[in-house]
XYZ file of C-alpha atoms in Angstrom:
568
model
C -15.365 -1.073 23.745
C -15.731 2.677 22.838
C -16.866 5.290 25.033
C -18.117 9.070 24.105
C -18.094 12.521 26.487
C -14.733 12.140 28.825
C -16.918 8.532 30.758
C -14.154 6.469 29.574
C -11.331 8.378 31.678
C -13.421 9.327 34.561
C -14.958 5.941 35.106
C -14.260 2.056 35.890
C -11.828 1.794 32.634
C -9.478 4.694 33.962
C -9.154 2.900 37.034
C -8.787 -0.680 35.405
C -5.529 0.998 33.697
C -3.545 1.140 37.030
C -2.215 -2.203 36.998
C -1.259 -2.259 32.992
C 1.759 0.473 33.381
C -0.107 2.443 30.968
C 1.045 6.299 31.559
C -1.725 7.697 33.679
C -0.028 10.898 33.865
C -0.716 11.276 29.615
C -4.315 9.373 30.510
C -5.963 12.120 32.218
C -9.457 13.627 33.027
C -10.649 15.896 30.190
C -12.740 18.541 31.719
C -12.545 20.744 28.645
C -15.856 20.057 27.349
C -14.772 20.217 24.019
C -14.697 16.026 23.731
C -18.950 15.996 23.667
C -20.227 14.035 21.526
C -16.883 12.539 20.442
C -15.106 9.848 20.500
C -13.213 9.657 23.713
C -11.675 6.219 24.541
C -11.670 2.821 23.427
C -10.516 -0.703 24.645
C -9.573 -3.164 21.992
C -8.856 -7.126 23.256
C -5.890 -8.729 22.078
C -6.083 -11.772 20.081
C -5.302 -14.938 21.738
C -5.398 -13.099 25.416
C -7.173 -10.786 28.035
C -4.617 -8.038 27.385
C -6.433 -5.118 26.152
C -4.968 -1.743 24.080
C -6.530 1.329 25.633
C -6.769 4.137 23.779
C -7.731 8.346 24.743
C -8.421 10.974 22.359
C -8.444 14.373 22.910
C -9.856 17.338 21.415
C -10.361 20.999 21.233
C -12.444 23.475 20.817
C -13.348 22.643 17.078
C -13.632 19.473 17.736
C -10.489 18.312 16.355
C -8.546 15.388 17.353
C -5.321 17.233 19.450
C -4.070 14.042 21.101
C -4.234 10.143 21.432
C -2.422 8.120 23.732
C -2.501 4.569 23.792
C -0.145 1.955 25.383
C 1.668 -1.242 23.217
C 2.217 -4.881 23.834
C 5.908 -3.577 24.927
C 4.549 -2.415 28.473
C 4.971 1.374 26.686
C 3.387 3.464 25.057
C 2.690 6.116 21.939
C 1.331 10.073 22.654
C 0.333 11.330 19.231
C 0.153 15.395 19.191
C -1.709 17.691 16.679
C -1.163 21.287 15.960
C -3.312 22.483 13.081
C -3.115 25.638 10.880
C -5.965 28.559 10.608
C -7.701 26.733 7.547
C -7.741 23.045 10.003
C -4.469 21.452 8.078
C -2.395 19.920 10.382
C 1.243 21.923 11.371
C 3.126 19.532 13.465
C 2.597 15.599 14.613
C 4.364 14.941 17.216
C 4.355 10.939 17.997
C 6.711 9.841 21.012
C 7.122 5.984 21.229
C 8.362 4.038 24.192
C 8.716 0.356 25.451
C 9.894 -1.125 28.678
C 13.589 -0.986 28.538
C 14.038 0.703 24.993
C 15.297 4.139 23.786
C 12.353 6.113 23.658
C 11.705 7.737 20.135
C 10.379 11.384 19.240
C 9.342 12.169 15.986
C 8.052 15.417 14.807
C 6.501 15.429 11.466
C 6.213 20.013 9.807
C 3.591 20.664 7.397
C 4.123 23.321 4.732
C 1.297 24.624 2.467
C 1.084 26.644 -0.420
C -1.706 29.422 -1.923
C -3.899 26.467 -2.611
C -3.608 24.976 1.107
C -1.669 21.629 -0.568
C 1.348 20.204 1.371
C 4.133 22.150 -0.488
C 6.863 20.664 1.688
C 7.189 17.948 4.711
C 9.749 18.296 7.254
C 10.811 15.510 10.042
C 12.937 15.450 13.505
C 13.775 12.696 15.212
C 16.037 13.090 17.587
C 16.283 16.839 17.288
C 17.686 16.799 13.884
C 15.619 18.209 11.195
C 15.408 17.203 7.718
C 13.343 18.136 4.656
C 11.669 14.618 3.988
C 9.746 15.801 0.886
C 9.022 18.971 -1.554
C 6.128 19.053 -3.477
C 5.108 21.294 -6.823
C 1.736 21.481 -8.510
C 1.219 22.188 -12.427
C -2.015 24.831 -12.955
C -4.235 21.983 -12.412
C -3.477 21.144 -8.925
C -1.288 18.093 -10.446
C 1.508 17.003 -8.291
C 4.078 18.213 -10.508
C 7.769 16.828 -8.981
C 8.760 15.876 -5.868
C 12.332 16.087 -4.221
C 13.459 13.589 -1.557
C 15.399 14.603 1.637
C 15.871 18.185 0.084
C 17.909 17.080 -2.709
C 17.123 17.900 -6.784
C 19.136 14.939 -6.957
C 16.528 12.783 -5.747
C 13.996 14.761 -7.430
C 11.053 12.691 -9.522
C 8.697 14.718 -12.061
C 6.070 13.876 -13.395
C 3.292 13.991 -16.557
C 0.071 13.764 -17.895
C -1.775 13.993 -20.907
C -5.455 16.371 -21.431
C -7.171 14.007 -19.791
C -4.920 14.229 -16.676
C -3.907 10.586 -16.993
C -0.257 9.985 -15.847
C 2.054 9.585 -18.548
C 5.509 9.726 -16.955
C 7.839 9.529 -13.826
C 11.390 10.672 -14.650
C 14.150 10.443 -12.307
C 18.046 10.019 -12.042
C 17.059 6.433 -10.338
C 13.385 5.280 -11.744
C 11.804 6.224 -15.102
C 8.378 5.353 -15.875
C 6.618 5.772 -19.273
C 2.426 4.819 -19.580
C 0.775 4.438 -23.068
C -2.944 4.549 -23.494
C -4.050 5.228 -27.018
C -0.199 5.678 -28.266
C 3.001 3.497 -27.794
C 3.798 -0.040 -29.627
C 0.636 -1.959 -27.642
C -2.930 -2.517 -29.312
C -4.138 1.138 -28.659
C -6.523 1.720 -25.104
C -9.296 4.693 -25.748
C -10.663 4.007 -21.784
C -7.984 4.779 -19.711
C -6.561 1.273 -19.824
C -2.823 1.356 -20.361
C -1.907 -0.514 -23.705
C 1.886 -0.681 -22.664
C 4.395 0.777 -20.089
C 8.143 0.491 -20.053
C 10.512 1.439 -17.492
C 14.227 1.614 -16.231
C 15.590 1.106 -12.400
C 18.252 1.382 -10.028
C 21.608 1.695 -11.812
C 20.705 -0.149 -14.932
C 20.869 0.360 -18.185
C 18.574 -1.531 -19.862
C 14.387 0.133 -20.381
C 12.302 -2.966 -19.868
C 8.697 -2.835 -20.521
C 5.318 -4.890 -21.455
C 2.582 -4.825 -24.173
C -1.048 -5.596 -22.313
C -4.138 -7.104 -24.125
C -7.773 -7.185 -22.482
C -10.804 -8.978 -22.639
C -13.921 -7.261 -23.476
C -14.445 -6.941 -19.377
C -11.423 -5.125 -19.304
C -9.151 -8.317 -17.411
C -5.990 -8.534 -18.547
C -4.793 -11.296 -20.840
C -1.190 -11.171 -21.937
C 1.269 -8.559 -20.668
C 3.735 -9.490 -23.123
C 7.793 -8.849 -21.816
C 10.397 -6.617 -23.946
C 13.190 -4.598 -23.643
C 13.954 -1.374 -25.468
C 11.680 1.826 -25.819
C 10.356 -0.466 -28.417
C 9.036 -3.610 -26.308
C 10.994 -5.923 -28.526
C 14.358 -6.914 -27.825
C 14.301 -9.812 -25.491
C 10.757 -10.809 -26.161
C 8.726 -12.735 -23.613
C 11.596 -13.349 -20.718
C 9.145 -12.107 -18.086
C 5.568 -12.665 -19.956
C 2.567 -13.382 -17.686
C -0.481 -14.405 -19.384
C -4.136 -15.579 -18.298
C -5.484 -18.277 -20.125
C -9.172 -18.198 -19.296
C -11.585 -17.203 -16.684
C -14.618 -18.595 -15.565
C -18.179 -16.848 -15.144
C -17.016 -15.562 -12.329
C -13.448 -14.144 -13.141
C -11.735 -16.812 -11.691
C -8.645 -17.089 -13.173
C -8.303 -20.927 -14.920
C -4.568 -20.709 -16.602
C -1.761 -18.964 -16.025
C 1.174 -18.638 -17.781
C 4.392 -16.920 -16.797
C 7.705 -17.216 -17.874
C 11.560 -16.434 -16.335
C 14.927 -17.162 -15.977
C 16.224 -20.716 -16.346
C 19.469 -20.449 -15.912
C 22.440 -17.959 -15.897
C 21.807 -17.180 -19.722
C 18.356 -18.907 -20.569
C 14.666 -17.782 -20.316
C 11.600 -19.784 -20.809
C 8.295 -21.036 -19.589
C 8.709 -21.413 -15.717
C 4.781 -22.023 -14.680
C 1.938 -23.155 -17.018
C -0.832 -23.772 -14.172
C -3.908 -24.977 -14.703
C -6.552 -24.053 -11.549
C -9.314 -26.728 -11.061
C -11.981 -24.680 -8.796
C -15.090 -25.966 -6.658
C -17.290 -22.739 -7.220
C -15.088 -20.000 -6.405
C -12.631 -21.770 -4.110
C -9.932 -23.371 -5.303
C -9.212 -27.165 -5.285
C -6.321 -28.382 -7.203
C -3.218 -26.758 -9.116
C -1.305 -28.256 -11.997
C 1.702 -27.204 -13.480
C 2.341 -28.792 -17.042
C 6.036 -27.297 -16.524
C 9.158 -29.017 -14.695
C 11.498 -26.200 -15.059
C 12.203 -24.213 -11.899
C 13.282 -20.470 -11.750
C 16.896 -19.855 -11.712
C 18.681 -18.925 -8.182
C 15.103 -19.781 -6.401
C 12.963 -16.805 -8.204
C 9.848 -16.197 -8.039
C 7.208 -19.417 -9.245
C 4.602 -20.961 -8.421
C 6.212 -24.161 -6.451
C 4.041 -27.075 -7.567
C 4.839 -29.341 -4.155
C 2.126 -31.662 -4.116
C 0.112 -34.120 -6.360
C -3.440 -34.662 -4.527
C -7.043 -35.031 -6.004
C -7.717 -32.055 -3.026
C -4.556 -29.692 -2.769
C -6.663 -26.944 -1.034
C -9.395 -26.586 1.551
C -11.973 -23.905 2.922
C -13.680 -23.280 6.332
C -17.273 -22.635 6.370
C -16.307 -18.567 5.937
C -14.615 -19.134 2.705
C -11.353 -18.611 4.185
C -8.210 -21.100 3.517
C -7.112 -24.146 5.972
C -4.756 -26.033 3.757
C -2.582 -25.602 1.017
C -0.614 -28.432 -0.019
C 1.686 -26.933 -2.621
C 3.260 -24.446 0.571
C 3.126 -27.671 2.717
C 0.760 -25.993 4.692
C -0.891 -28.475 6.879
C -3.325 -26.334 8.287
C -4.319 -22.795 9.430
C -6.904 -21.366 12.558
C -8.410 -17.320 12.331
C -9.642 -15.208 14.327
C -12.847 -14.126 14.747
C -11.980 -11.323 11.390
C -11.251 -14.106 9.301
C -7.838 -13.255 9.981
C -5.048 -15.715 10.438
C -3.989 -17.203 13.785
C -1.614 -19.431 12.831
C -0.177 -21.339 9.769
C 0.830 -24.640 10.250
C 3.356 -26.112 8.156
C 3.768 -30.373 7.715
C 6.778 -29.909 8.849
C 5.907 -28.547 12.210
C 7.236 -25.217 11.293
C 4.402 -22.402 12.424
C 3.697 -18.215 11.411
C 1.497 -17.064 14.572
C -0.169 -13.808 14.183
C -1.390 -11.094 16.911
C -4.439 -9.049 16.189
C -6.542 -6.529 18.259
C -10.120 -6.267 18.130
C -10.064 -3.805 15.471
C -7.734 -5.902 12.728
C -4.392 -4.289 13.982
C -1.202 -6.711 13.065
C 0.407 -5.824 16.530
C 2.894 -8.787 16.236
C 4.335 -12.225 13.607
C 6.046 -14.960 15.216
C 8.151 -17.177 12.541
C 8.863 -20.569 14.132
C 10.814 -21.992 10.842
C 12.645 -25.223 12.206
C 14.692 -24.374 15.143
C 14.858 -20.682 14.649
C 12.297 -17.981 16.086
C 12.052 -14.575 14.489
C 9.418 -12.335 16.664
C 8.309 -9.326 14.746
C 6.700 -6.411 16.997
C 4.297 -3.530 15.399
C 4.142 -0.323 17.771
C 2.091 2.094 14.920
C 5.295 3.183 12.419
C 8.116 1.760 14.656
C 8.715 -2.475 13.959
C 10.593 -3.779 16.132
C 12.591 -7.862 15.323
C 13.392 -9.911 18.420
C 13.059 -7.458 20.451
C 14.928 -4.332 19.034
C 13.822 -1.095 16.960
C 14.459 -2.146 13.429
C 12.412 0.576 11.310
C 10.815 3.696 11.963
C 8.500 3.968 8.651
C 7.766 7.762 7.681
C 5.677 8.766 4.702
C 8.257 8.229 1.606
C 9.922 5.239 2.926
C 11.685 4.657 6.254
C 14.205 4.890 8.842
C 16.896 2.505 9.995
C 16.897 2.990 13.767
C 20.073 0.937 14.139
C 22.197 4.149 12.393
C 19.091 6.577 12.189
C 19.466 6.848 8.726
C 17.097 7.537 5.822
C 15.808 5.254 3.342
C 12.906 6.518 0.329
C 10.953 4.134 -1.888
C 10.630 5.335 -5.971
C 7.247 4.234 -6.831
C 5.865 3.879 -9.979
C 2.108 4.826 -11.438
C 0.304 1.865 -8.995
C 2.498 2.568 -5.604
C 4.762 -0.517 -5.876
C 8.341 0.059 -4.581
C 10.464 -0.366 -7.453
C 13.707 1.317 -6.172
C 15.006 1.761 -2.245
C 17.365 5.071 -2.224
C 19.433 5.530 0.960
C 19.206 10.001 1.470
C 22.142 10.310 -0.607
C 20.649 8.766 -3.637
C 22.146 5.553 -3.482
C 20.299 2.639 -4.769
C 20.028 -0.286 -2.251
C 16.769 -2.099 -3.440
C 15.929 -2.653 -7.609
C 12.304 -4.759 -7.466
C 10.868 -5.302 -11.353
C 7.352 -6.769 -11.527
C 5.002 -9.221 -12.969
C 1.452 -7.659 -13.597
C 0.103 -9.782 -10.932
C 3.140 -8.938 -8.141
C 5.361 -11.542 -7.962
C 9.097 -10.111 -7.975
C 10.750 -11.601 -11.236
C 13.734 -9.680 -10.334
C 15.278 -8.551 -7.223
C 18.429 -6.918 -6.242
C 19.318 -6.616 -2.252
C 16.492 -7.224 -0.662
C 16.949 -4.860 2.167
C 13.222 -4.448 3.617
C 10.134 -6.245 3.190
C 7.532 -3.512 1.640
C 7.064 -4.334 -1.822
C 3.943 -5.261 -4.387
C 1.341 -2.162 -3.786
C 3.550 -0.951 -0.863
C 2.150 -4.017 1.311
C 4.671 -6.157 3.579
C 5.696 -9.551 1.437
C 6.172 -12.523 3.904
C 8.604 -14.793 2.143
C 9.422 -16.784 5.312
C 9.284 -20.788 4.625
C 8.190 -20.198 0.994
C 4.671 -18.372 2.652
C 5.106 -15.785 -0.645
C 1.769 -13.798 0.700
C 1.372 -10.048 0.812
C -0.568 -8.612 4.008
C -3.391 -6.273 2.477
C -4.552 -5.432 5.694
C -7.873 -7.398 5.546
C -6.976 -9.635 4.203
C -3.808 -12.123 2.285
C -2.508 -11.903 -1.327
C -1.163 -14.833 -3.228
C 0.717 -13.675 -6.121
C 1.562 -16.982 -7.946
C -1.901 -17.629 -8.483
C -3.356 -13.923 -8.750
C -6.290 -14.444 -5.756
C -6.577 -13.300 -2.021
C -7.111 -16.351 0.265
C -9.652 -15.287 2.062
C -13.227 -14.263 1.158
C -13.243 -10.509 0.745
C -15.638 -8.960 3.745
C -17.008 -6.564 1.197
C -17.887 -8.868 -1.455
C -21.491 -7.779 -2.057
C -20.003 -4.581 -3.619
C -18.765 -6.711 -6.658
C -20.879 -8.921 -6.400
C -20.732 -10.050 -10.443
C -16.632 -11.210 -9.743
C -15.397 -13.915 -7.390
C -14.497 -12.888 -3.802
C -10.977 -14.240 -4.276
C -10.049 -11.932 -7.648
C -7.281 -9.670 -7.612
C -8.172 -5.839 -8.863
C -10.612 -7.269 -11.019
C -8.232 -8.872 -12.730
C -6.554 -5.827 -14.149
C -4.188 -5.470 -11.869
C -1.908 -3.172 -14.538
C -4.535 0.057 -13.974
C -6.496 -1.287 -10.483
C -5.203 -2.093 -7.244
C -6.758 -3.665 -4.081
C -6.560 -1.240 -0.954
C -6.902 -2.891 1.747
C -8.160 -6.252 0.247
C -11.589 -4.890 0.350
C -11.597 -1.493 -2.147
C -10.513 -1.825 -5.750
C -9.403 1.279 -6.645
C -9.206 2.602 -10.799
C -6.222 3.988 -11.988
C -5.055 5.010 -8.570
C -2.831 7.847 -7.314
C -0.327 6.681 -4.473
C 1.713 9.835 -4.976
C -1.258 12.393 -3.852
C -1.612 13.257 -7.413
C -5.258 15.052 -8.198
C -7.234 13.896 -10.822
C -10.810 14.918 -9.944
C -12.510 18.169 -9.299
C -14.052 16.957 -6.244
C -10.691 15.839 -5.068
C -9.559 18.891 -5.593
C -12.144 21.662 -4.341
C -12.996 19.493 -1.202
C -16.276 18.974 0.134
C -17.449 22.098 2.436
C -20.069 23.966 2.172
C -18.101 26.853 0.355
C -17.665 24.987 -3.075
C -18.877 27.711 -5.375
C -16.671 30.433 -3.792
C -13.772 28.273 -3.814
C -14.017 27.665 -7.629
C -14.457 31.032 -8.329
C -11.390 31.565 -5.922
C -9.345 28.841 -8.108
C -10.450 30.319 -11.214
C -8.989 33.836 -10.495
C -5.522 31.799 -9.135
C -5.660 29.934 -11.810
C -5.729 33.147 -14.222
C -2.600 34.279 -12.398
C -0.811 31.667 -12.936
C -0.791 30.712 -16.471
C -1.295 33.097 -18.869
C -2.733 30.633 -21.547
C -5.138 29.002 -19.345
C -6.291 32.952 -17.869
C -7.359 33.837 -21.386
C -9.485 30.238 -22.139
C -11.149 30.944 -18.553
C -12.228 34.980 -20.042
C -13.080 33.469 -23.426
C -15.269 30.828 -21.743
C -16.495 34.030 -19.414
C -17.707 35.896 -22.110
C -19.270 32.974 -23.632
C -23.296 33.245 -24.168
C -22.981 29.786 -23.661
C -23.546 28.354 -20.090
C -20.986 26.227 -18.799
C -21.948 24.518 -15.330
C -19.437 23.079 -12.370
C -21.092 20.951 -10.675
C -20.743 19.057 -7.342
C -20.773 15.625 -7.653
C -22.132 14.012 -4.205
């Protein structure tokens, strides 16, 4: 339910709130007059109950959101706060959190902005301490240039591009990245594919990296494992390959290959996917051998002319391989619960609006409940994390954690805020973990939460679930008729070294998790003033860089007539 012009807290729903504990005294009356027309409240049902999450926003006199309260499955609530600057960029967030019988928890997020009105520098207080949580420089481009993590050069990333604004390179004490498009040891890319990548993590030594071939429909075949800047010592311990799609993009075969043992590497999955349509219906593996120490595989655990099975919405009931007996959704197509064979259930809690607001694990006799109150997750019942923009915060000891991420937003290294390197992840194309050092938080593949829990192995898109070992989302996506030449269940088009999935729903090309900007539209924004504002940038960027000042005169004085145009 959503309601528009203040009716929401003056009528019936303002009163219904009395017996929910929600904080009345936050929920008021809005008699500014500046809410007209907006957005003003909103009740969302629970999954699974009558309990509903209300919701008030507040605005003012521009019509910008000040101020939304809403309460949490915890009998609390969360007051979010918005001060914005003269140009309509937000100052401060303030977000206070609270839940029957917890600590209440204040956060205030400062904005900094430089000439160009980008975020130059991001400051956070919880519990009245400051700290600098980010610092951000731009090249003469508007580039993201390096960034520097809790206010230290020592955690400071930088990175590059080539002309084409392409990034080339993250460089940092604890993560180095390298991308190759048209250069490097793979089969040279000329359309922004990357040909080969290599990288080097956490404390180690060693630069690992893989060579990537492609189809004519740009899906990747082989990304081909090597260590060295050259891609060849220690070929092939962490290959993944696709064997063949269908008309559809379905993958058909998949090989990978791992660890065997504590000195031996080989084949560890050579699957063959028999499909009905677009949905899957059986999985062989031709290979015995299992990953070493219980790494990541696919785990062939059943033998059955009909392994898997679909509801009439495309989505997943059974997967015999898991030992998943069966599994209910929600009216979203999201999941209810999944039942395992041997009684062992994952419930989930959704609102209305496709909100996770709570897991329950049920794995034999032990119950793990996992609570979502916006950025603060709470595990049987006490404040675990408190995620901020560049990683998170361990409430336990209110200390600071950061995520390195490389070129597609995965979390390859977890830094504590003295540079200390608690989490190493390393990465098959298709994001399953082939190595893993301390796994000290869950957010991994893409930046999305990995539930390992009874062998599950699915990342939570959002919209959606992600199985790894066999490269497709188990559900239909809700979107489908905007690629509607691939199969609803495909992964990033199957190029998941330059695309990721968003949400499960939006494929993105070549994507930018760090802010970087790569697009003039990006860049100059989308008012009305566009003309003056590249003139504007022009002049800047004549100040700024001498070289680039004297191509933007030449091209002045041109005869010549250049056009920027707005692309809509």
């Amino acid at each position: 339910m959503h309601e528009q012009d203040g009716f929401f807290r003056s009528g019936g729903a303002c009163a219904e709130l009395g017996g929910t504990g929600f904080p009345t005294s936050q929920f008021t009356n809005d008699t500014s007059g500046y809410s007209k027309g907006s957005l003003t409240g909103s009740a969302v049902t629970v999954s699974g109950s009558s309990t509903k999450i209300y919701k008030g926003y507040y605005y003012d006199v521009k019509g910008r959101v000040t101020k939304v309260v809403q309460n949490n499955l915890l009998g609390g609530y969360d007051v979010t706060n918005t001060v914005y600057t003269f140009t309509g960029q937000p100052a401060t967030v303030t977000h206070s959190h609270t839940a029957s019988g917890k600590s209440t928890r204040t956060e205030v997020y400062t904005y900094s902005y430089d000439h160009a009105d980008r975020v130059s520098k991001v400051e956070h207080t919880l519990g009245g301490t400051k700290i600098t949580l980010a610092d951000y420089t731009y090249d003469s481009f508007g580039r993201l240039s390096t960034k520097s993590l809790h206010g230290s050069a020592a955690n400071k990333l930088t990175y590059a591009y080539n002309l084409r604004s392409w990034l080339t390179g993250i460089t940092s004490t604890r993560f180095t990245q390298n991308l190759y498009y048209n250069t490097g040891v793979g089969t040279a890319r000329y359309n922004g594919s990357i040909s080969s990548m290599t990288w080097k993590s956490g404390n180690e030594s060693t630069v690992r990296g893989y060579k990537f071939t492609y189809d004519g429909l740009d899906r990747m075949l082989n990304a081909t494992y090597g260590e060295t800047a050259g891609i060849s010592t220690n070929a092939n311990r962490f290959s993944e390959n696709v064997t063949g799609y269908d008309k559809n993009g379905n993958i058909k075969g998949l090989q990978r290959y791992g660890q065997l043992s504590s000195a031996a590497y080989g084949m560890i999955d050579n699957l063959t996917l028999t499909l009905n349509g677009n949905q899957l219906n059986r999985v062989d593996d031709a290979v015995t051998a299992s990953a070493y120490n219980g790494g990541f595989e696919f785990k062939n655990g059943a033998n059955a002319a009909d392994e898997y099975s679909y509801d009439a919405n495309g989505n997943l009931t059974k997967d015999l391989n898991k030992g998943i007996s069966g599994i209910t959704y929600n009216f979203l197509n999201l999941p209810n619960v999944v039942t395992f064979s041997d009684g062992s259930t994952i419930t989930y809690t959704y609102g209305a609006d496709g909100t996770k607001l709570r897991t329950v694990h049920k794995i034999g006799s032990t119950t793990t409940t996992t609570d979502y109150c916006g950025n603060v997750v709470y595990e049987n019942g006490v404040q675990k994390l408190l995620l901020t923009e560049e990683g998170y915060v361990t409430l336990s000891d209110s200390k600071y954690h950061y995520y390195l991420k490389d070129h597609q937003g995965n979390n390859r290294v977890v830094i504590s805020q003295s540079g200390t390197v608690e989490e190493t992840n390393h990465y098959y194309p298709f994001g399953g973990a082939f190595a893993s050092t301390s796994n000290v938080q869950p957010y991994k593949y893409n930046g999305k939460e990995l539930d390992s829990k009874k062998g599950l192995n699915w990342y939570d898109y959002g919209a959606r679930h992600y199985d790894a070992a066999l490269g497709r989302f188990t559900t239909n996506d809700r979107f489908a008729e905007k690629y509607y030449s691939m199969s609803p269940y495909q992964y990033g088009a199957n190029n998941p070294v330059n695309n990721i999935d968003v949400n499960g729903d939006t494929i993105v090309v070549n994507p930018n998790p760090n802010g970087l900007i790569d697009n003039v539209r990006m860049f100059f924004g989308f008012d009305t003033k566009y003309q003056k504002d590249v003139k504007a940038d022009l002049q800047q960027l004549k100040k700024d860089d001498k070289e680039i000042g004297e191509m933007i005169i030449e091209l002045e004085k041109s005869k010549n007539v250049h056009s920027i145009t707005r692309t809509k």
